JSON list of C-alpha atoms in Angstrom, two decimals:
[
{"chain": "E", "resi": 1, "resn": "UNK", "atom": "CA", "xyz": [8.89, -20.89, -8.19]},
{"chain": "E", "resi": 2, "resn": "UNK", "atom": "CA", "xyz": [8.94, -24.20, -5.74]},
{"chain": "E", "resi": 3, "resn": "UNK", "atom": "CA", "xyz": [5.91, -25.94, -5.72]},
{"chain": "E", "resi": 4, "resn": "UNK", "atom": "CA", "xyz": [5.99, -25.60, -1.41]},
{"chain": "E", "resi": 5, "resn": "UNK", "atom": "CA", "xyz": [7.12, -22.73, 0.31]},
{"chain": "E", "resi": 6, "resn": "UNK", "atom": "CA", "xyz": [7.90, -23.17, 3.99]},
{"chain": "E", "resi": 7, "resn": "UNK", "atom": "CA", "xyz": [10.35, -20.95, 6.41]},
{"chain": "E", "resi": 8, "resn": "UNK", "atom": "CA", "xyz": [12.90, -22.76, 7.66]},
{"chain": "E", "resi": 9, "resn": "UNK", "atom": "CA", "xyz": [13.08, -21.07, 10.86]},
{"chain": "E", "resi": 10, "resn": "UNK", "atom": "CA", "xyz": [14.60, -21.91, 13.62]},
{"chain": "E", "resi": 11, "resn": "UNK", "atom": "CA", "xyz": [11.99, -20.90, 15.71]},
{"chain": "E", "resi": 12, "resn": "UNK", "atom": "CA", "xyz": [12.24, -20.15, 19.49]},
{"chain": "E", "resi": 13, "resn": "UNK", "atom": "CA", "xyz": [9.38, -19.79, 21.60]},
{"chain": "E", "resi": 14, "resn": "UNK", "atom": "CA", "xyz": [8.50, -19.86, 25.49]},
{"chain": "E", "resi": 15, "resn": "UNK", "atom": "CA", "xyz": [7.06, -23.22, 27.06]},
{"chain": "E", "resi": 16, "resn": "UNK", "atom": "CA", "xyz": [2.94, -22.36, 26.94]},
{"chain": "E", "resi": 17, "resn": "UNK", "atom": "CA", "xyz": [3.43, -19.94, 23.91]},
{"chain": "E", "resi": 18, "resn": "UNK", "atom": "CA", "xyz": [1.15, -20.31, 20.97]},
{"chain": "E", "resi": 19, "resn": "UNK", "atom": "CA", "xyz": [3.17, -21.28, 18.00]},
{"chain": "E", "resi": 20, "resn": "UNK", "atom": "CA", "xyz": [2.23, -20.70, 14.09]},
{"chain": "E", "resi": 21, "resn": "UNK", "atom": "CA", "xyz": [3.45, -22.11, 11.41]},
{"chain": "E", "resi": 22, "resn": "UNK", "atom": "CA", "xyz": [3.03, -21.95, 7.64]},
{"chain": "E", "resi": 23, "resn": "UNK", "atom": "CA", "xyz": [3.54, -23.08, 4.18]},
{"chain": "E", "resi": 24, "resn": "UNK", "atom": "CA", "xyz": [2.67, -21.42, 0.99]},
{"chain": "E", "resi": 25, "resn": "UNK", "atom": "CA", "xyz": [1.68, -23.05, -2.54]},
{"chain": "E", "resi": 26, "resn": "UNK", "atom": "CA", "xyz": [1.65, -21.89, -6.20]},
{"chain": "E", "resi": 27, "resn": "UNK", "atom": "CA", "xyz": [-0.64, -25.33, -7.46]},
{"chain": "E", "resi": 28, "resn": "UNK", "atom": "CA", "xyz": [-4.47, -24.66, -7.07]},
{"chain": "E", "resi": 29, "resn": "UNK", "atom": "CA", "xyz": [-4.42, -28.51, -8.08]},
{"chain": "E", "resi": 30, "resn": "UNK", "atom": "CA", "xyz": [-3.58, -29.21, -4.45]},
{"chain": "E", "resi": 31, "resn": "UNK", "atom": "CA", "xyz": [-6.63, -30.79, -2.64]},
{"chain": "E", "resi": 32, "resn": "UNK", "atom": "CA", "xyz": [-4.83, -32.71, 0.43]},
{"chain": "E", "resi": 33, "resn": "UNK", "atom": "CA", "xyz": [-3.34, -30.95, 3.33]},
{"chain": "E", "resi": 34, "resn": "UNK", "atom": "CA", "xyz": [-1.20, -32.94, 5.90]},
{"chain": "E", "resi": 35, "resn": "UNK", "atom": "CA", "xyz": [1.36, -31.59, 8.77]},
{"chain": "E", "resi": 36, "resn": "UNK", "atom": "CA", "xyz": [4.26, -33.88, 9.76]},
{"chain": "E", "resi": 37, "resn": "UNK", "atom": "CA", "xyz": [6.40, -33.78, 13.26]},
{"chain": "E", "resi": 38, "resn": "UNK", "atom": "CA", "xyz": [9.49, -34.57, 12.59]},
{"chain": "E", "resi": 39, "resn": "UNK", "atom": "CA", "xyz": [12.31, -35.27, 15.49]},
{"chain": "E", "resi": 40, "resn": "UNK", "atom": "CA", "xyz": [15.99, -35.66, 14.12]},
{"chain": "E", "resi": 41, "resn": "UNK", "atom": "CA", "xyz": [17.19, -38.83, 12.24]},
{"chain": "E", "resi": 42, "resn": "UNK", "atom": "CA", "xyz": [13.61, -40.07, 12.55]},
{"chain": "E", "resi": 43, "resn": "UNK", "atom": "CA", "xyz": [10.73, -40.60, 9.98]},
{"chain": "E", "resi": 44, "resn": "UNK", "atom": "CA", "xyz": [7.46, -37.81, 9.71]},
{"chain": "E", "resi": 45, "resn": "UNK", "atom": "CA", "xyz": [5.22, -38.32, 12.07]},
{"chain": "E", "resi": 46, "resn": "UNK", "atom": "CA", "xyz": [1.43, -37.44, 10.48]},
{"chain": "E", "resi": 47, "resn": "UNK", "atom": "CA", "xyz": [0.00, -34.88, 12.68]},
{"chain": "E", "resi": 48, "resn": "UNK", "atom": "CA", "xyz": [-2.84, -33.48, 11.09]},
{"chain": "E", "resi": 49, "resn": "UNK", "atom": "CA", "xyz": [-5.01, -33.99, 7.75]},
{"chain": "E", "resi": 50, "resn": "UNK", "atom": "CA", "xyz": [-7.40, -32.19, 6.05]},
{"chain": "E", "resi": 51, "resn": "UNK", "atom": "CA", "xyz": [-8.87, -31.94, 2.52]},
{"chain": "E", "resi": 52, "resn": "UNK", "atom": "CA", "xyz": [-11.10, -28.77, 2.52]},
{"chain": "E", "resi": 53, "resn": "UNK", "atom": "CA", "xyz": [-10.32, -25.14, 3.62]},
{"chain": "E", "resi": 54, "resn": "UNK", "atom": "CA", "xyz": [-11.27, -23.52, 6.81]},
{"chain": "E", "resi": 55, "resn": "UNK", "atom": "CA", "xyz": [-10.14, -25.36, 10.59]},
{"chain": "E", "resi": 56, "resn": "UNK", "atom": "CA", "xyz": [-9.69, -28.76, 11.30]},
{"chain": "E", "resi": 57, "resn": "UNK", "atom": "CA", "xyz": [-9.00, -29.24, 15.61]},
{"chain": "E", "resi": 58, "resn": "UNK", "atom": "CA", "xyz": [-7.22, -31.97, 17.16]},
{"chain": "E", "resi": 59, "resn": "UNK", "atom": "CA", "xyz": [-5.75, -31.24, 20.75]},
{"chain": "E", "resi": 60, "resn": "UNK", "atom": "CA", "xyz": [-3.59, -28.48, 20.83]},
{"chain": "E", "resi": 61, "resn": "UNK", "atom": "CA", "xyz": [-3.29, -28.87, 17.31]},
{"chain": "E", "resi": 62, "resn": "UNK", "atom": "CA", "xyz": [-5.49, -26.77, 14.77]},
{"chain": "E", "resi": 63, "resn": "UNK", "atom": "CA", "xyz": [-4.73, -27.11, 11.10]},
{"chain": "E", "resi": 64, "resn": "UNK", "atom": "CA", "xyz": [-6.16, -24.25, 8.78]},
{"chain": "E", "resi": 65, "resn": "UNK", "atom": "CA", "xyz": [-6.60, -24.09, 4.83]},
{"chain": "E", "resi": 66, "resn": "UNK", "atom": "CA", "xyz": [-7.32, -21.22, 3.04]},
{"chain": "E", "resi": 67, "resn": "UNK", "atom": "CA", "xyz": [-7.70, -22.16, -0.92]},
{"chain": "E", "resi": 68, "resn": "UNK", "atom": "CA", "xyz": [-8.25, -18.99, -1.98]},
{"chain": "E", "resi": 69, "resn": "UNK", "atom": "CA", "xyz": [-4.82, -17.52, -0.65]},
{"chain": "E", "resi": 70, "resn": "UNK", "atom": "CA", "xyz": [-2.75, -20.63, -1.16]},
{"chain": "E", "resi": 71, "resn": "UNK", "atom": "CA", "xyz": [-1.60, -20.11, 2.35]},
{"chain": "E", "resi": 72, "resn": "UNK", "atom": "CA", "xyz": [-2.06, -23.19, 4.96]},
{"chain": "E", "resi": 73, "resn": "UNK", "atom": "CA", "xyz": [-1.10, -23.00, 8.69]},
{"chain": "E", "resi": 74, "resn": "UNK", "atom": "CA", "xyz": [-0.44, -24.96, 11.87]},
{"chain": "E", "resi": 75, "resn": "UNK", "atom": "CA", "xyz": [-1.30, -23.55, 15.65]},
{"chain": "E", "resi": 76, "resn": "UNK", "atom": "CA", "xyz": [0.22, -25.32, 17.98]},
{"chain": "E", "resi": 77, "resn": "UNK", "atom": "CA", "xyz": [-1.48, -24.39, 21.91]},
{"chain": "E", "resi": 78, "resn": "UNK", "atom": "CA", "xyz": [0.21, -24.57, 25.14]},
{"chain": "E", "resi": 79, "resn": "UNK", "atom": "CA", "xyz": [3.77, -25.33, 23.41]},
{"chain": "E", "resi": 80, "resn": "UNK", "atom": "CA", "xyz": [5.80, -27.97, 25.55]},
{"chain": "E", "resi": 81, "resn": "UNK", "atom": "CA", "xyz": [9.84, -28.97, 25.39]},
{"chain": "E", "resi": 82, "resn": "UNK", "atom": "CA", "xyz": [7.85, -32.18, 23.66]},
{"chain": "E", "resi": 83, "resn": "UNK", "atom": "CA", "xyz": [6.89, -30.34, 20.65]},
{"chain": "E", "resi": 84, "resn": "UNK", "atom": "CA", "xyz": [10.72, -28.96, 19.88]},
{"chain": "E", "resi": 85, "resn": "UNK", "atom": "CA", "xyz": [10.97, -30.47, 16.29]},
{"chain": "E", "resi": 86, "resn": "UNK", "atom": "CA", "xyz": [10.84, -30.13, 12.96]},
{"chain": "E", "resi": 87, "resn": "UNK", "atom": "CA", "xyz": [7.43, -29.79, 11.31]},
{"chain": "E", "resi": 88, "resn": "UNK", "atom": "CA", "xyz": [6.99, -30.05, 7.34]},
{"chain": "E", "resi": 89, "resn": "UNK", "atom": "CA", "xyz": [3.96, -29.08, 5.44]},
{"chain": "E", "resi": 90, "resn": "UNK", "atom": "CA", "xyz": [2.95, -31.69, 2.71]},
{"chain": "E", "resi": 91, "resn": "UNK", "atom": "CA", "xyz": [0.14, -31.63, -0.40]},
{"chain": "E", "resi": 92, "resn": "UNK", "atom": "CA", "xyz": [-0.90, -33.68, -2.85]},
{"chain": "E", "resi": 93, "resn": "UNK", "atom": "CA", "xyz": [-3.17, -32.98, -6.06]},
{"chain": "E", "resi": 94, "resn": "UNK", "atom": "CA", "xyz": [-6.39, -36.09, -5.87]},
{"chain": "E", "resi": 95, "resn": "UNK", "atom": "CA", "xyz": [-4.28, -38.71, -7.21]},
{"chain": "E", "resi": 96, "resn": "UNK", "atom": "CA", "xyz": [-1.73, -39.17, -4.31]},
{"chain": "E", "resi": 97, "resn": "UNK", "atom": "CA", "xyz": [0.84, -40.10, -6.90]},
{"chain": "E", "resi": 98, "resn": "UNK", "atom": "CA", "xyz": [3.35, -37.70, -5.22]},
{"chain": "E", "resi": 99, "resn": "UNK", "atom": "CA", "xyz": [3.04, -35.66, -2.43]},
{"chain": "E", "resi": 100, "resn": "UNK", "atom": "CA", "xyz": [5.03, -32.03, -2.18]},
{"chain": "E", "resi": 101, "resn": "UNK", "atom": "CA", "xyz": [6.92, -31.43, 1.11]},
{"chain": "E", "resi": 102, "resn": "UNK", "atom": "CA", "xyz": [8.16, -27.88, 2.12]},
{"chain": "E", "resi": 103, "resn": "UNK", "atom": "CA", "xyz": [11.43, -27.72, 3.34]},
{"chain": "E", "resi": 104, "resn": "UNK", "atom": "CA", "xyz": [10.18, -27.86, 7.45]},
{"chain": "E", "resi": 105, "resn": "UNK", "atom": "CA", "xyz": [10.11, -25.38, 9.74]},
{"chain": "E", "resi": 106, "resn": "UNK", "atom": "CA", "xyz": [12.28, -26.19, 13.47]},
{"chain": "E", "resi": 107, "resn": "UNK", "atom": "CA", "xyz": [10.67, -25.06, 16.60]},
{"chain": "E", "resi": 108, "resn": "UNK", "atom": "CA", "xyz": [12.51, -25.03, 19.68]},
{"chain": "E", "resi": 109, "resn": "UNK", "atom": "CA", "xyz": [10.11, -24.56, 22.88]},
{"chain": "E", "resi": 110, "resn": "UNK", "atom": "CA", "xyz": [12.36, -23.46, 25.93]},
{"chain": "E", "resi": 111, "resn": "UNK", "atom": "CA", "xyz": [11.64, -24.92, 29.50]},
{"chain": "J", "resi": 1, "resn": "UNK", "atom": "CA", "xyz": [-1.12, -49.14, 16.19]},
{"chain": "J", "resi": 2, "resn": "UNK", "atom": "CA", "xyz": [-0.16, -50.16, 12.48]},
{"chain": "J", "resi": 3, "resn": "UNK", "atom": "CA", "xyz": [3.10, -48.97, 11.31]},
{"chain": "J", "resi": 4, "resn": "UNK", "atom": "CA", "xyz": [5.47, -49.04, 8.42]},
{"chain": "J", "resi": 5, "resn": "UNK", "atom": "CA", "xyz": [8.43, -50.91, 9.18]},
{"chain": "J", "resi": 6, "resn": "UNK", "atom": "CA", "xyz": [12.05, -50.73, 7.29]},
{"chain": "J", "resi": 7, "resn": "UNK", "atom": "CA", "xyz": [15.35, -52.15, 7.29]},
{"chain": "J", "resi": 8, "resn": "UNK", "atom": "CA", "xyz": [17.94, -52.23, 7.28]},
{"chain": "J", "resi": 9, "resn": "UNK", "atom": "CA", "xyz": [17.68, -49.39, 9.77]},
{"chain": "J", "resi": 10, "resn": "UNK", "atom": "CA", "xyz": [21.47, -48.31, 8.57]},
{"chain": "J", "resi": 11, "resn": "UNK", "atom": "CA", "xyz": [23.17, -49.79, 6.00]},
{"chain": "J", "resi": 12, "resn": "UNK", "atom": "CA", "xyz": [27.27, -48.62, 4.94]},
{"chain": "J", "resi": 13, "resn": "UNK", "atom": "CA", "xyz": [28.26, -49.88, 1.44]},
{"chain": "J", "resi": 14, "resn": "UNK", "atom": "CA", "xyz": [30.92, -49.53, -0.99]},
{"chain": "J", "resi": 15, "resn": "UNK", "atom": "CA", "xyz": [30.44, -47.12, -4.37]},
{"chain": "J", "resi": 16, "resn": "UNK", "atom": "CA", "xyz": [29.02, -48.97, -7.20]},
{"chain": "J", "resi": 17, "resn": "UNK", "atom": "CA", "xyz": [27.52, -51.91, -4.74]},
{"chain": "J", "resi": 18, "resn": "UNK", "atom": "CA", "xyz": [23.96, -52.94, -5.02]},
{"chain": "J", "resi": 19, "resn": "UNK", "atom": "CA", "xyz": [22.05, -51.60, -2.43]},
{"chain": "J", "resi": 20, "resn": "UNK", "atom": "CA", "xyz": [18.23, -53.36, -1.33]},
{"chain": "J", "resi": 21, "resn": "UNK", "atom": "CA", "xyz": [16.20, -51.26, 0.82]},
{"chain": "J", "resi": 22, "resn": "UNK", "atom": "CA", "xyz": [12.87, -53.10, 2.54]},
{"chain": "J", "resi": 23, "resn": "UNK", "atom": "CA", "xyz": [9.44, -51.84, 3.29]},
{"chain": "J", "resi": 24, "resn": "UNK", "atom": "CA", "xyz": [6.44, -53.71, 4.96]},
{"chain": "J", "resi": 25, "resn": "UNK", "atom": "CA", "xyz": [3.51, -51.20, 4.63]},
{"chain": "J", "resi": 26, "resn": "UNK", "atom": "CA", "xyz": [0.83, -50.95, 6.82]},
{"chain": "J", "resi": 27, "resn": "UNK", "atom": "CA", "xyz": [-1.57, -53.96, 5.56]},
{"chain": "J", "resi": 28, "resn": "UNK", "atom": "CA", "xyz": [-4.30, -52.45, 4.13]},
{"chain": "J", "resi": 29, "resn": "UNK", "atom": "CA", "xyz": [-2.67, -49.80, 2.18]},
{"chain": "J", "resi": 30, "resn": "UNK", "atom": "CA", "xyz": [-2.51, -50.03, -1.38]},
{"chain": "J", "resi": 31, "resn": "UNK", "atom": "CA", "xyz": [-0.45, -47.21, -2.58]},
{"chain": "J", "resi": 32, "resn": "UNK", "atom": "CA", "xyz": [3.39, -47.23, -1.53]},
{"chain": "J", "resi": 33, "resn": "UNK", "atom": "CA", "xyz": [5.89, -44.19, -1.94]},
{"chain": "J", "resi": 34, "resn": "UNK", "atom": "CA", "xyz": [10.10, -43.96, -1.77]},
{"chain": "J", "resi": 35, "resn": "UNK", "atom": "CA", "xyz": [11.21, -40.52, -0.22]},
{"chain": "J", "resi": 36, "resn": "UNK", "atom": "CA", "xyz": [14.69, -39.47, 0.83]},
{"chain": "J", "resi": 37, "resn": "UNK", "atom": "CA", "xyz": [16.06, -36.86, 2.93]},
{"chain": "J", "resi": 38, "resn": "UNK", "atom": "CA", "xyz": [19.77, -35.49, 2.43]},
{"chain": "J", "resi": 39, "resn": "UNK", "atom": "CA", "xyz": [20.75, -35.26, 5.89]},
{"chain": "J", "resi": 40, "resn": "UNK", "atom": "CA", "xyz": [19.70, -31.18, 6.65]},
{"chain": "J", "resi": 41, "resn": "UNK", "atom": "CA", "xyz": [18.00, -31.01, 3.51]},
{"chain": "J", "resi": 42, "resn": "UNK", "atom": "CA", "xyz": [14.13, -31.75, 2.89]},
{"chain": "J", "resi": 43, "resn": "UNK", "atom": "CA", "xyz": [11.65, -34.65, 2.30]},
{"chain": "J", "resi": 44, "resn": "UNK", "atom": "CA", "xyz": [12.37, -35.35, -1.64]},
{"chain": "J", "resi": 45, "resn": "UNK", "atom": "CA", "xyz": [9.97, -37.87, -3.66]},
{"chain": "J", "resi": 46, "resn": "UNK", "atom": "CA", "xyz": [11.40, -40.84, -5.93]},
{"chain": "J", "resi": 47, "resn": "UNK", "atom": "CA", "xyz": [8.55, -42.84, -6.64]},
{"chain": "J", "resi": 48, "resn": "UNK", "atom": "CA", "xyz": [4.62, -43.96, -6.33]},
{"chain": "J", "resi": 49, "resn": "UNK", "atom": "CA", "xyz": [3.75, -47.10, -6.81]},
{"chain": "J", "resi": 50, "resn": "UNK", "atom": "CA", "xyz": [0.28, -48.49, -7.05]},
{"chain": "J", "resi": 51, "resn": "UNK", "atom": "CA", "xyz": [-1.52, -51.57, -8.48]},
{"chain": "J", "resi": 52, "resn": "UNK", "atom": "CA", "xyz": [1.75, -53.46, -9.34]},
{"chain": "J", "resi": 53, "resn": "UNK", "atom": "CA", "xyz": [3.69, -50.57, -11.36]},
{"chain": "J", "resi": 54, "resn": "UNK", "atom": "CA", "xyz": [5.16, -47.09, -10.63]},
{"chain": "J", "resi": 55, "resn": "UNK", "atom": "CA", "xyz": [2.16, -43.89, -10.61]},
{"chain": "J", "resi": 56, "resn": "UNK", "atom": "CA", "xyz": [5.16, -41.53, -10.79]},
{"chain": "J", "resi": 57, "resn": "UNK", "atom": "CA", "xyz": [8.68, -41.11, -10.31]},
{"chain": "J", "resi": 58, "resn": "UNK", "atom": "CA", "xyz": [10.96, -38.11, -10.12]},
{"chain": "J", "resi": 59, "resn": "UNK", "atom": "CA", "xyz": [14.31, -37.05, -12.08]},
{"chain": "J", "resi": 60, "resn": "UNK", "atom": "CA", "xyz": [16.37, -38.88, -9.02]},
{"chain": "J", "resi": 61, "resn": "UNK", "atom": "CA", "xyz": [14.68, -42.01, -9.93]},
{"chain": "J", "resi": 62, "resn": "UNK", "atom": "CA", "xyz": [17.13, -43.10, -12.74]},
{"chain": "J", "resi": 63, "resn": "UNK", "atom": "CA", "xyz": [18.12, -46.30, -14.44]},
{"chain": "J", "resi": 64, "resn": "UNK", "atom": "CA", "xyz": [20.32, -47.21, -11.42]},
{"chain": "J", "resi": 65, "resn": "UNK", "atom": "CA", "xyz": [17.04, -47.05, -9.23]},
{"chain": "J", "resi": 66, "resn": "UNK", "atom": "CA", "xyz": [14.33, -49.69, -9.00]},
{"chain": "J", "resi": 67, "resn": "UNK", "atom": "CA", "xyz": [11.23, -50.74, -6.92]},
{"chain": "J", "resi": 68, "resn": "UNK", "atom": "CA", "xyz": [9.37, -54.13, -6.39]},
{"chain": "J", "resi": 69, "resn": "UNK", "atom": "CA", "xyz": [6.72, -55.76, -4.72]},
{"chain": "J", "resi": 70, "resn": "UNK", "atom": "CA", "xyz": [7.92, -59.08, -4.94]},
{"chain": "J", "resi": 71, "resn": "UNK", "atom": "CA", "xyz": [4.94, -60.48, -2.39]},
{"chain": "J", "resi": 72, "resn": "UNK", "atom": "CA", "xyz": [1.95, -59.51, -0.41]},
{"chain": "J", "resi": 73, "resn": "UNK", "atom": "CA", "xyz": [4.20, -57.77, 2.27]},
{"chain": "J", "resi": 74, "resn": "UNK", "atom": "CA", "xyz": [7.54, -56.37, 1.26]},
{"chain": "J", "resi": 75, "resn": "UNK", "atom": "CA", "xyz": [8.05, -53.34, -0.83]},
{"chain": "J", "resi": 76, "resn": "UNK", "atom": "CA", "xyz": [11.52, -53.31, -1.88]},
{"chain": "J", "resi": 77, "resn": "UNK", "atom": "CA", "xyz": [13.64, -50.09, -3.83]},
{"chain": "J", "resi": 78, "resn": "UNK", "atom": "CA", "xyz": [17.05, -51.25, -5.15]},
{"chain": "J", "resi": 79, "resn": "UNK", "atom": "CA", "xyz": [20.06, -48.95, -5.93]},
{"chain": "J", "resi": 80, "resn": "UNK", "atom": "CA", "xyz": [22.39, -51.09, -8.58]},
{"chain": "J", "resi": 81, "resn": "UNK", "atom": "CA", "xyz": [25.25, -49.19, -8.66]},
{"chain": "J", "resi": 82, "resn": "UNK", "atom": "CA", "xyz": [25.50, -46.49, -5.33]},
{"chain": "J", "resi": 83, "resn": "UNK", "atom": "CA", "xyz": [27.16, -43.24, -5.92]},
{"chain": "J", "resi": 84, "resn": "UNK", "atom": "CA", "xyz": [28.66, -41.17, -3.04]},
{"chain": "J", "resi": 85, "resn": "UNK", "atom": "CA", "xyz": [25.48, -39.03, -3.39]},
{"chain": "J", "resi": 86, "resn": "UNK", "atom": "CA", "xyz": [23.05, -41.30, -2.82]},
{"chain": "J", "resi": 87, "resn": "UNK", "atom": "CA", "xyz": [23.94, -41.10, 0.96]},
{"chain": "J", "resi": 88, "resn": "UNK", "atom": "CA", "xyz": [20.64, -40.30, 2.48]},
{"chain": "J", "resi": 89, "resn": "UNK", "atom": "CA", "xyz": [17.85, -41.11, 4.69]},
{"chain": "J", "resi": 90, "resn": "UNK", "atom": "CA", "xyz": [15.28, -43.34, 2.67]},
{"chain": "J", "resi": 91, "resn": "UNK", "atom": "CA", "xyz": [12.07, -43.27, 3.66]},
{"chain": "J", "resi": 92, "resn": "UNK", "atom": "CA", "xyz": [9.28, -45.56, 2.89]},
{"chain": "J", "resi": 93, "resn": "UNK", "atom": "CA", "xyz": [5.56, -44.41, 3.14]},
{"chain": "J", "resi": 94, "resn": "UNK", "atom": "CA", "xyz": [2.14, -45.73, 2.14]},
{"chain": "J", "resi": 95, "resn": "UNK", "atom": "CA", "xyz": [-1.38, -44.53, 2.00]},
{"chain": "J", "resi": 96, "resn": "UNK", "atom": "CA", "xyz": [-4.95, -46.24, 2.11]},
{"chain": "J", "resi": 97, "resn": "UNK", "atom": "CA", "xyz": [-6.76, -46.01, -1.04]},
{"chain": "J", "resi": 98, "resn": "UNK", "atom": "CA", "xyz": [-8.40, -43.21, -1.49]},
{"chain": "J", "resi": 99, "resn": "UNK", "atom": "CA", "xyz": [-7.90, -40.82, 1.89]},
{"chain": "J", "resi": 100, "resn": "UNK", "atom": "CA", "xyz": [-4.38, -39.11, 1.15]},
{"chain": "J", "resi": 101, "resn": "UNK", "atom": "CA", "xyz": [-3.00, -39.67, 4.53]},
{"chain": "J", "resi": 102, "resn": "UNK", "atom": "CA", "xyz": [0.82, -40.59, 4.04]},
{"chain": "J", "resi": 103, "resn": "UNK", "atom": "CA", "xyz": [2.62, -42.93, 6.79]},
{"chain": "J", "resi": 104, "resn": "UNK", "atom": "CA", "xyz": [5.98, -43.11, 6.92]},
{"chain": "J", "resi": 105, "resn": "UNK", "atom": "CA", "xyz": [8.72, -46.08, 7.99]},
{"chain": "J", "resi": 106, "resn": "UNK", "atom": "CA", "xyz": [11.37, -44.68, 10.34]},
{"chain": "J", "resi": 107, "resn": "UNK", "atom": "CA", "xyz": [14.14, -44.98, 7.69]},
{"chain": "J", "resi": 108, "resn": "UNK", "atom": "CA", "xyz": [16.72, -46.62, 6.54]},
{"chain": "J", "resi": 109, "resn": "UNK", "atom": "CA", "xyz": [20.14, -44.77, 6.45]},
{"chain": "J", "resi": 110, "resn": "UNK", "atom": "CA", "xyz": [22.05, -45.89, 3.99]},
{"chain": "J", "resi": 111, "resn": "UNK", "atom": "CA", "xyz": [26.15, -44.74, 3.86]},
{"chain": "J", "resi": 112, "resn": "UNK", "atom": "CA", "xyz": [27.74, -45.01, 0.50]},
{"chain": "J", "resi": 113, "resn": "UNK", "atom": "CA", "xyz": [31.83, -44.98, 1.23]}
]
């Protein structure tokens, strides 16, 4: 079983369309949460962090954590063209030695 | 805004050259990370390195791989002898201590002919 689970997608949504996205886990070790944007041939952009279940807001952006399911997710509101990328889950155990990426997830928002 | 910066941002080499890969992490981070992506493929870890000497390292990270912090600035990952599949996008990251939040360089792209 991989340590990050994470559909690849590609997913194709309407400009203004709320978008969800999600990663499963099989290590209740994990502690940190992050969401990366990543556009093609360039590095992970951090989007949103968290270290504790339940909703963390930024924006458009809300990141959610639930522990107990191993299940995390990322809602993206009011989708624009901008946000076409690819977005990876990552998680770490608390001793940021290595952090676990799923495999990303590409989102395509149409004009 | 602090960033991580890398270079060479592409780099084309010859199999079995050395290959030297630079890093400046953001300043006050003290925990610095090698990932590469497989063009298509996902985000896969190397190495941690923290306090001077490698936290971690994965099965990719072999003999021909190695990582320095030769001053106060640079963080450095050398490939000794390149094989055709080490053609790849190498990221650099780092981390402040203690928060978990992971910033990554914009790659280099390294091109083994």
């Amino acid at each position: 079983q991989k340590e990050v689970e994470q559909d690849p997608g590609p997913l194709s949504v309407p400009e203004g369309a709320i978008v969800s996205l999600n990663c499963t886990y099989s290590n209740s070790a994990f502690q940190y949460f992050m969401w990366y944007r990543q556009y093609s041939r360039k590095g992970p952009e951090l989007l949103m962090y968290t270290y504790s279940s339940g909703n963390k807001e930024d924006g458009r952006f809300t990141a959610q954590v639930d522990k107990s399911s191993k299940y995390i997710s990322l809602f993206i509101r009011d989708s624009q063209p901008s946000d076409s990328a690819t977005y990876l889950c990552a998680m770490s155990v608390y001793n940021f030695n290595k952090f676990y990426f799923g495999s990303g997830t590409k989102l395509n928002v149409k004009p | 805004e602090p960033e991580v910066t890398q270079t060479p941002s592409h780099q084309v080499t010859q199999m079995g050259q050395e290959v030297i890969l630079r890093c400046v992490p953001i300043s006050n981070h003290l925990y610095f990370y090698w990932y590469r992506q497989i063009l298509g493929q996902k985000v896969e870890f190397l190495v941690s390195f923290y306090n001077n000497e490698i936290s971690e390292k994965s099965e990719i990270f072999d003999d021909q791989f190695s990582v320095e912090r030769p001053d106060g600035s640079n963080f450095t990952l050398k490939i000794r002898s390149t094989k055709l599949e080490d053609s790849a996008m190498y990221f650099c990251a780092s981390s402040e201590l203690g928060t978990g939040e992971l910033f990554f360089g914009e790659g280099s792209r390294l091109t083994v002919l």
